mmCIF file of C-alpha atoms in Angstrom:
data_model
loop_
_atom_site.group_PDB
_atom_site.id
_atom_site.type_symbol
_atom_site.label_atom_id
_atom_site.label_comp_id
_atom_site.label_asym_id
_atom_site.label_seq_id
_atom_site.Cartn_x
_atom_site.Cartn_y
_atom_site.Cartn_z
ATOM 1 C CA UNK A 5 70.257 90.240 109.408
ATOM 2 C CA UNK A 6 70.943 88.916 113.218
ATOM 3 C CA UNK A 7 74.496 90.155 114.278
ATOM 4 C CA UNK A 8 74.304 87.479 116.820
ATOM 5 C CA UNK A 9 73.446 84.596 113.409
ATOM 6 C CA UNK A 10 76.427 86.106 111.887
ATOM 7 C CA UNK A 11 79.054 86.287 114.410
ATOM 8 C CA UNK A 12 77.876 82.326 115.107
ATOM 9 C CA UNK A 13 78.188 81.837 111.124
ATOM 10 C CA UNK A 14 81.670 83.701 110.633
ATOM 11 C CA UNK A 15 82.874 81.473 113.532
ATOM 12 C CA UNK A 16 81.681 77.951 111.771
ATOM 13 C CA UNK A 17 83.674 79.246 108.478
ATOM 14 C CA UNK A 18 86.619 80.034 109.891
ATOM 15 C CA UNK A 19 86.624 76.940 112.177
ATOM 16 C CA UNK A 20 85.251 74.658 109.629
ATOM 17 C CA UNK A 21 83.134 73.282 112.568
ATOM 18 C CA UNK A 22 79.918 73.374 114.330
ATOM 19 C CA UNK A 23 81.576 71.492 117.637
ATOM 20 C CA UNK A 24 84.373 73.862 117.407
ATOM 21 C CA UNK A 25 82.574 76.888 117.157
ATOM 22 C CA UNK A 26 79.864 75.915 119.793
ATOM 23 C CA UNK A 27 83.303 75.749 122.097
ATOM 24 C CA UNK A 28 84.620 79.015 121.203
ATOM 25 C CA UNK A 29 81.275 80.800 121.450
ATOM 26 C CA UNK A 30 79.711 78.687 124.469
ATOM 27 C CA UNK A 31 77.201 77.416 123.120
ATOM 28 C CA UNK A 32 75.685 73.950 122.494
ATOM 29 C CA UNK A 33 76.501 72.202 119.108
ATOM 30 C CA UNK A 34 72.319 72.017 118.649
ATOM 31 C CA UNK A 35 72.227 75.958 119.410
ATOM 32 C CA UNK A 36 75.042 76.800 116.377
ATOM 33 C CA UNK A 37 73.067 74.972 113.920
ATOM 34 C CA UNK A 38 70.012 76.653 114.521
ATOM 35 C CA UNK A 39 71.789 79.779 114.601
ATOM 36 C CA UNK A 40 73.336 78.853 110.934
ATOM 37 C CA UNK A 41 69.257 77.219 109.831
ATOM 38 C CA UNK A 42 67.936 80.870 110.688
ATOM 39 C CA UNK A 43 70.456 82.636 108.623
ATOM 40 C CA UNK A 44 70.057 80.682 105.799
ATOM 41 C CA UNK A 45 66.862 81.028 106.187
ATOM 42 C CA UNK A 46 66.624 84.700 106.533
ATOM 43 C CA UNK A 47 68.777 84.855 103.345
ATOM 44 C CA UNK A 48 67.301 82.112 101.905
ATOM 45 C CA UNK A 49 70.747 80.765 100.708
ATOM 46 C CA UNK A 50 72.495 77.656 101.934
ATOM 47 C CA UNK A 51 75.794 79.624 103.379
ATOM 48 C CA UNK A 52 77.833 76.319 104.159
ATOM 49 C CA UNK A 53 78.550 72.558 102.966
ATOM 50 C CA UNK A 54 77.840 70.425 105.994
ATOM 51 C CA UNK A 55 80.334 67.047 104.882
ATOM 52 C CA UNK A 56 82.618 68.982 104.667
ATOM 53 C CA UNK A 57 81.901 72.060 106.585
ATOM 54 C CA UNK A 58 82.843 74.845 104.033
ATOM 55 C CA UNK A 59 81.223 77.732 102.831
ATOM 56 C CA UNK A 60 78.906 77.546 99.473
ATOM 57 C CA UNK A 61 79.821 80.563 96.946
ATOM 58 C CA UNK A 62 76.923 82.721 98.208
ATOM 59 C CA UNK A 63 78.787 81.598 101.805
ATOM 60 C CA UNK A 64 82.040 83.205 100.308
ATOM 61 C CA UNK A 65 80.499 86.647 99.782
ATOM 62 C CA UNK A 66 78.726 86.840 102.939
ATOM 63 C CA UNK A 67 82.080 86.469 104.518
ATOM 64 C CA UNK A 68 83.388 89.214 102.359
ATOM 65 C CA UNK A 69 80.696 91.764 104.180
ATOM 66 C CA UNK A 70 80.950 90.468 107.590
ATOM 67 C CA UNK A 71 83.931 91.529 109.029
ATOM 68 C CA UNK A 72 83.174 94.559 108.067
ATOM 69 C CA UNK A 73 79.802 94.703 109.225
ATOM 70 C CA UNK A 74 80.540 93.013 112.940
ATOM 71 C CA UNK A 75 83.536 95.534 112.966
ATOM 72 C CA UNK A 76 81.174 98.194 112.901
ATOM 73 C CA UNK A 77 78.702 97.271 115.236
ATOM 74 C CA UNK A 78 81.328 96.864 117.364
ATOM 75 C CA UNK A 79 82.729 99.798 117.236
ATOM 76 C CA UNK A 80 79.470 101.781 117.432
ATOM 77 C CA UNK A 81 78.920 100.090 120.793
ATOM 78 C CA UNK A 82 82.735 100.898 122.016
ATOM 79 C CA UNK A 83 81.500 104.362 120.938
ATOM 80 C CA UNK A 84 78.202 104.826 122.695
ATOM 81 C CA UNK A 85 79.780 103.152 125.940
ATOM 82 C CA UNK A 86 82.159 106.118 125.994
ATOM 83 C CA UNK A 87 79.122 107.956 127.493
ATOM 84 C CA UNK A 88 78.744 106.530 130.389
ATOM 85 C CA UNK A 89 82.435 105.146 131.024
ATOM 86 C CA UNK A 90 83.830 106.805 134.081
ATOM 87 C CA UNK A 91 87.328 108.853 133.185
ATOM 88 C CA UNK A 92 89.976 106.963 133.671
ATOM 89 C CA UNK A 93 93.883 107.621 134.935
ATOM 90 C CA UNK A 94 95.512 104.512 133.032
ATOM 91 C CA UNK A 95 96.196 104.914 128.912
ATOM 92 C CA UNK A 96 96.155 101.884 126.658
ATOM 93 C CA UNK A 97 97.920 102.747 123.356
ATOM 94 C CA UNK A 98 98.252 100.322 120.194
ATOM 95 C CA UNK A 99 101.243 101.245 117.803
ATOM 96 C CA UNK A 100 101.727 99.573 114.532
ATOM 97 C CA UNK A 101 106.028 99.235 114.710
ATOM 98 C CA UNK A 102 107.153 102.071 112.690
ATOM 99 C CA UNK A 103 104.743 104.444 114.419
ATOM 100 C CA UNK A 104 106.902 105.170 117.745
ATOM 101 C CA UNK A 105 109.276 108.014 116.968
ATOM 102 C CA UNK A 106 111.956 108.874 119.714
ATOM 103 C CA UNK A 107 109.771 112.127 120.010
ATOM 104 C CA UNK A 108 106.656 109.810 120.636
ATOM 105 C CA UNK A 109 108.443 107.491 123.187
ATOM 106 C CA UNK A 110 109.740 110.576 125.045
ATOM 107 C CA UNK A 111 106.014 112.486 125.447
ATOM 108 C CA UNK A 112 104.821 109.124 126.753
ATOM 109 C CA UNK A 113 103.437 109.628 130.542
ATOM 110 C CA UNK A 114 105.623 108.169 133.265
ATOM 111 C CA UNK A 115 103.361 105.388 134.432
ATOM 112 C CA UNK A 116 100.027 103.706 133.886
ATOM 113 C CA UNK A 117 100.540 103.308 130.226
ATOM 114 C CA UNK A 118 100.294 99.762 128.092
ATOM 115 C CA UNK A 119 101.404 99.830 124.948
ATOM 116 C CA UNK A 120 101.463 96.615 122.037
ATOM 117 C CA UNK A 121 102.657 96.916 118.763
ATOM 118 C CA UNK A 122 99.801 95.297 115.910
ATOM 119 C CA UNK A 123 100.344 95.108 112.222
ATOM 120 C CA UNK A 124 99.777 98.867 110.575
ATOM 121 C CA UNK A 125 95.931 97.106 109.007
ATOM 122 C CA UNK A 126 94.977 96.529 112.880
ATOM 123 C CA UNK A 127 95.758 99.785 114.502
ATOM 124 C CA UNK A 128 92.445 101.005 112.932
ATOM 125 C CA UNK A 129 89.794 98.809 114.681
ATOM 126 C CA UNK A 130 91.326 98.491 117.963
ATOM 127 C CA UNK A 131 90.735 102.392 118.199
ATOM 128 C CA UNK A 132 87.471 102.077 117.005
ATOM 129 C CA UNK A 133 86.623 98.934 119.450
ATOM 130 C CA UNK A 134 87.767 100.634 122.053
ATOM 131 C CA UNK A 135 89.976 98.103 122.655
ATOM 132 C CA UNK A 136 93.348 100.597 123.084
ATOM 133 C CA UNK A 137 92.281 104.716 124.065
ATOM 134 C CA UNK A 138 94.454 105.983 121.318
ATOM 135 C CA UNK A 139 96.746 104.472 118.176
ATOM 136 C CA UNK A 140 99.722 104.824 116.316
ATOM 137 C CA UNK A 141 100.007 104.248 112.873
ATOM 138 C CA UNK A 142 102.315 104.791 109.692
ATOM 139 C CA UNK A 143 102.440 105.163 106.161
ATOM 140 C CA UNK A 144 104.168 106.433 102.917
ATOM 141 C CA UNK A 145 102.854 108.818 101.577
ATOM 142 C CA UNK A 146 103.591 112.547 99.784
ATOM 143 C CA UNK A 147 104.743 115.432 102.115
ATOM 144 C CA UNK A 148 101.956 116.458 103.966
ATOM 145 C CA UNK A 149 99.213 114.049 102.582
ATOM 146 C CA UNK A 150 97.108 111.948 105.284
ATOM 147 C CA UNK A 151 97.266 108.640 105.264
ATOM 148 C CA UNK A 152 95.339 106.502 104.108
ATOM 149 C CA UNK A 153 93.017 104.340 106.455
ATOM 150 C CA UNK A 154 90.200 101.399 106.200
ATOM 151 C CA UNK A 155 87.213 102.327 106.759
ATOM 152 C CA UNK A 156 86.166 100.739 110.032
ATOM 153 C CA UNK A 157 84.416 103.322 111.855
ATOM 154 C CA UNK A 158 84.536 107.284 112.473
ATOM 155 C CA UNK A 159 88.305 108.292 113.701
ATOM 156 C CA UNK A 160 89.667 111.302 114.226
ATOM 157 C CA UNK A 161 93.741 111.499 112.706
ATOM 158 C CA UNK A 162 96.240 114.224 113.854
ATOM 159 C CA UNK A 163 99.438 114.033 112.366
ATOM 160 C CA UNK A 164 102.733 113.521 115.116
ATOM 161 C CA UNK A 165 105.304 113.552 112.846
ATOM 162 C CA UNK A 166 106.752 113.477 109.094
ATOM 163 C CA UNK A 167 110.150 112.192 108.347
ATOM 164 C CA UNK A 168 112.141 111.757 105.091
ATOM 165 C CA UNK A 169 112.484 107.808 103.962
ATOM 166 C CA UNK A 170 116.000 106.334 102.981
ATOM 167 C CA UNK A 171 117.216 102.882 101.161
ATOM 168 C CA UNK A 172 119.157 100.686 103.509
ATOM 169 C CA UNK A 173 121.840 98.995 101.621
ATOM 170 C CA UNK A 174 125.520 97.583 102.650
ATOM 171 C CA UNK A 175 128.308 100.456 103.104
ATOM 172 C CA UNK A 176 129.981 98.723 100.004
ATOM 173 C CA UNK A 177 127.150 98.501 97.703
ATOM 174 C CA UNK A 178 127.934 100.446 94.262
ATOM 175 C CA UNK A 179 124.805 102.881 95.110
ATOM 176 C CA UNK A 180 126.027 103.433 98.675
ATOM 177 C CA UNK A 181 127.717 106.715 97.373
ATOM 178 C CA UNK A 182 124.716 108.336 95.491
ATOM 179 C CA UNK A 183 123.418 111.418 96.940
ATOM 180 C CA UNK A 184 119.786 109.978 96.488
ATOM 181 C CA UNK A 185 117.908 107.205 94.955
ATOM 182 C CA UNK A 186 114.930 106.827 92.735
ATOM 183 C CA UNK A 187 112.813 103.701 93.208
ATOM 184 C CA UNK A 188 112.608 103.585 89.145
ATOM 185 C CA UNK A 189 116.488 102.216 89.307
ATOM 186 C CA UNK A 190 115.531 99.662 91.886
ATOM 187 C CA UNK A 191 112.941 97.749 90.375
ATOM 188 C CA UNK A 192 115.082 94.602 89.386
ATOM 189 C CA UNK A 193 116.864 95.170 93.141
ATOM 190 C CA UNK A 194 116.678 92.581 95.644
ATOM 191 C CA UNK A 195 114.547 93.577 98.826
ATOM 192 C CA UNK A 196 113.977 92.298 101.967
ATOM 193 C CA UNK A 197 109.867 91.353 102.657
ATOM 194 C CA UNK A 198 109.435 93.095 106.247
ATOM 195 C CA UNK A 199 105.671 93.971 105.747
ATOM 196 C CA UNK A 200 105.354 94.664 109.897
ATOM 197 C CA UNK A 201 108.751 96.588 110.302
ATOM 198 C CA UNK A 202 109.751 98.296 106.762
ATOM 199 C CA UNK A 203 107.691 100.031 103.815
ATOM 200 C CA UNK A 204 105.549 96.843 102.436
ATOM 201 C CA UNK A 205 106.569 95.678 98.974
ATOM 202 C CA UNK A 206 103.893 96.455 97.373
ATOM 203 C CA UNK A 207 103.854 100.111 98.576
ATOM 204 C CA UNK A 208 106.560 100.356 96.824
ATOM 205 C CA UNK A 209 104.969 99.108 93.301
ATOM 206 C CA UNK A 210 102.076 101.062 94.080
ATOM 207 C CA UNK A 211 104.302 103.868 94.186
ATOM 208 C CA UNK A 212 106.814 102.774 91.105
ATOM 209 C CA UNK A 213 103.168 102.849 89.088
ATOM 210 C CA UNK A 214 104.568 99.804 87.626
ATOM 211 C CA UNK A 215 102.357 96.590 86.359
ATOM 212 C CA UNK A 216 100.669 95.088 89.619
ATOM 213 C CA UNK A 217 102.906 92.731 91.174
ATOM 214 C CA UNK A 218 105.870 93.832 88.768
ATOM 215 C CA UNK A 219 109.387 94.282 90.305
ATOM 216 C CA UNK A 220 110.426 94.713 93.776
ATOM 217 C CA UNK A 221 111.404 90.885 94.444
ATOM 218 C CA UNK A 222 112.119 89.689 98.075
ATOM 219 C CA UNK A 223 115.673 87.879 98.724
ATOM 220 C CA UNK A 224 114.477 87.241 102.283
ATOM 221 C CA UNK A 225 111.256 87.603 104.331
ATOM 222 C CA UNK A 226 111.190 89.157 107.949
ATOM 223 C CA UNK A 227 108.563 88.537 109.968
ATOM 224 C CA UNK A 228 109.310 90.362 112.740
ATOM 225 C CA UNK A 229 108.721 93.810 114.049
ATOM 226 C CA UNK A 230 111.637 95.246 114.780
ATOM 227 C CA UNK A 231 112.997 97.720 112.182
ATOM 228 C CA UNK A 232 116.483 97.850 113.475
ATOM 229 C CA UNK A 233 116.770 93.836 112.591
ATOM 230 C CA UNK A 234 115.609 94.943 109.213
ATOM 231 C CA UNK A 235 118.862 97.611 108.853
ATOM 232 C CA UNK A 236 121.180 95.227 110.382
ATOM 233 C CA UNK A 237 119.551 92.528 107.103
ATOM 234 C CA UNK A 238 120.117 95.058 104.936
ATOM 235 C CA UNK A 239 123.568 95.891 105.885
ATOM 236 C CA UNK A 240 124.325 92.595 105.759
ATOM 237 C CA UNK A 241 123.399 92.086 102.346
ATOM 238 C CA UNK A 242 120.345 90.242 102.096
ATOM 239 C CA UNK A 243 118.528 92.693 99.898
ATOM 240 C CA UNK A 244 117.673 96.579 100.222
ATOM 241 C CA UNK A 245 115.111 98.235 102.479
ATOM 242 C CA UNK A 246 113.076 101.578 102.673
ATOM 243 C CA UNK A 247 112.839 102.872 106.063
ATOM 244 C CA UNK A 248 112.627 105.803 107.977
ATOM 245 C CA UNK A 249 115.863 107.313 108.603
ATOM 246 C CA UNK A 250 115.569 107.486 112.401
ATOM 247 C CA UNK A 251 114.921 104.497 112.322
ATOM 248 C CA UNK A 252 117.515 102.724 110.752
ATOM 249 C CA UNK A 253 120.322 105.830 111.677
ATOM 250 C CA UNK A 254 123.783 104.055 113.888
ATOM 251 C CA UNK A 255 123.239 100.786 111.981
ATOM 252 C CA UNK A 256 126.526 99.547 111.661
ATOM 253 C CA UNK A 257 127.586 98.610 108.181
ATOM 254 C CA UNK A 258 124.793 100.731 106.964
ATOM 255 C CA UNK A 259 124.548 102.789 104.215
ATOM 256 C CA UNK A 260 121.336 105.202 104.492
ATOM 257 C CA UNK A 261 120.478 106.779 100.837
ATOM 258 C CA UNK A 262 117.619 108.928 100.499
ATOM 259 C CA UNK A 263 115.029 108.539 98.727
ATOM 260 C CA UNK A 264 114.953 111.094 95.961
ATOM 261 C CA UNK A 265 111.945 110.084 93.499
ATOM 262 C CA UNK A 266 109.129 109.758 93.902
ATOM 263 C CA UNK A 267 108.526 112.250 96.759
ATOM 264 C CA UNK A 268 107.502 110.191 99.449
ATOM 265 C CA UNK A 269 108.050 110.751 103.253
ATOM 266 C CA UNK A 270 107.206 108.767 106.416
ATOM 267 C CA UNK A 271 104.127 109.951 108.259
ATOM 268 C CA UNK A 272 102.977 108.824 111.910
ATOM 269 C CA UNK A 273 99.515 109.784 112.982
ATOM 270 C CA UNK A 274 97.244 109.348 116.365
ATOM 271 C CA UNK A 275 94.115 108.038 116.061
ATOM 272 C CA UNK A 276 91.059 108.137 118.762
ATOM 273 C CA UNK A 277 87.343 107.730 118.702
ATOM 274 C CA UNK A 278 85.003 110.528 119.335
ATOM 275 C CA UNK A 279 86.060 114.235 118.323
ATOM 276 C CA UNK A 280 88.485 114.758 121.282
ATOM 277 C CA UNK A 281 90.417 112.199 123.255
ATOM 278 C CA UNK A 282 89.235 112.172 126.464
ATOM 279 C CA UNK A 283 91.636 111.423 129.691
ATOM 280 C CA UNK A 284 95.277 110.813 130.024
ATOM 281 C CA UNK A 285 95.155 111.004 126.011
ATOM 282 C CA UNK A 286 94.290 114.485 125.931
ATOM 283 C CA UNK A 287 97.692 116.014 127.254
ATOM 284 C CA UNK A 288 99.987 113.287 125.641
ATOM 285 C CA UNK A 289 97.676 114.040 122.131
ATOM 286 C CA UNK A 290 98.548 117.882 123.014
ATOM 287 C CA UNK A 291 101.582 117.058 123.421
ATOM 288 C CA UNK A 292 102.758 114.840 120.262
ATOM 289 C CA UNK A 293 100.119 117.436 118.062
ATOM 290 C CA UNK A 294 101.793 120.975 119.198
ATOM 291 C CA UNK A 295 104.740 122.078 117.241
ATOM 292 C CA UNK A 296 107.672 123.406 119.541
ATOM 293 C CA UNK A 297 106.970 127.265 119.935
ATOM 294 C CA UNK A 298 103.506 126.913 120.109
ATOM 295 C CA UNK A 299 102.386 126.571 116.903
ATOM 296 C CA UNK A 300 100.373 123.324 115.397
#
């Protein structure tokens, strides 16, 4: 299967147009539909509906493999270009928003550093595209478990820190007392829906072990990725949140509660291509991966 026939196809589906797609890739309307006539005929499948343009069913899986597949050719070439890439002095870092401890900010370098936040799903593949020299991300998970990453090419994880996780609720809520909290008491809570700057909702059934898409209902959605708006939400009463504690810690009208069951704490790992980091990252990797007295 032609990469090239399948980026061109991918490109038609998502536009739901041959003139569209011919713009965005620059090519000629003629040259996109005989890019789509090979594929279908390499398959021997019709992959889309022409009036409208949609994709048939066999269309629908072939979509389902091909961002993976174009994800990892591209990453294979970020990683074989890493060979003959001169070193450089600048460091381009992608963080998904929970992923930038105060101990993370602080072993940043002083200058030529760019740094962008990207939902915690897309950390992964700009790594592996070589499209940022070292990433950030988060999870929940239990103390001293990896996280859990997709698949998208061969990454190398080192953990940079492991906090514990606390419910953000109003200082006058009736649980605002409790010495700790088990999510099996907040089912039937409200929460607030920050999927980009709190624990996802359904992290939080996944770790309940309730039914799937049992419990856990959002009062509000946040779509932003600032975790300190999601504290100042939750103080205000708009429904509970799980974050880390540094993160929501001096939030006025904030009561932090930790969480007590299940075990669960917030993890931050770095993430680069190759088996070392190679530049800049290696001393801020050093850094952020070295214990204080020495140890790792």
């Amino acid at each position: 299967m032609d990469p090239h026939l399948l980026r061109t196809y991918v490109t038609v589906a998502r536009l739901a147009s041959f003139s569209e797609a011919a713009r965005v890739l620059g090519y000629t309307q003629s040259a996109v539909s005989q890019h789509i006539a090979a594929l279908e005929g390499d398959l021997g499948l019709p992959l889309l509906t022409r009036r409208p343009v949609a994709p048939t069913p066999a269309g629908e899986r072939l979509l389902e493999h091909a961002g993976s597949l174009l994800l990892r050719l591209d990453a294979a070439r970020a990683d074989l270009a890493r060979f003959a890439a001169a070193p450089r002095e600048t460091l381009t870092l992608v963080a998904s928003p929970l992923a930038l401890p105060p101990r993370t900010l602080a072993a940043l370098p002083a200058s030529g550093v760019t740094l962008r936040t990207l939902p915690r799903d897309e950390v992964p593949a700009a790594v592996a595209t070589g499209a940022a020299d070292l990433g950030f991300v988060d999870g929940a998970v239990a103390p001293s478990d990896p996280l859990r990453l997709p698949d998208v090419a061969p990454l190398t994880a080192r953990k940079v820190a492991e906090e514990p996780l606390a419910v953000v609720l109003p200082a006058g809520h009736p649980l605002a007392g409790r010495a700790g909290l088990d999510l099996a008491d907040l089912v039937d809570a409200r929460w607030l829906d920050a999927p980009d700057a709190g624990i996802p909702l359904d992290r939080l059934r996944a770790a309940h072990g309730g039914p799937a898409g049992h419990g856990f209902r959002a009062a509000l959605r946040f779509e932003g990725t600032e975790p300190r708006t999601v504290a100042a939400l939750a103080a205000a009463g708009h429904g509970l949140a799980l974050l880390p504690l540094s993160a929501a810690h001096g939030t006025p009208g904030a009561a932090l509660v930790p969480l007590a069951a299940p075990r669960l704490v917030h993890r931050v790992e770095t993430l680069h291509a190759g088996g070392e980091p190679v530049g800049p990252a290696v001393e801020l990797v050093r850094r952020l991966t070295t214990r204080p007295g020495g140890g790792r």
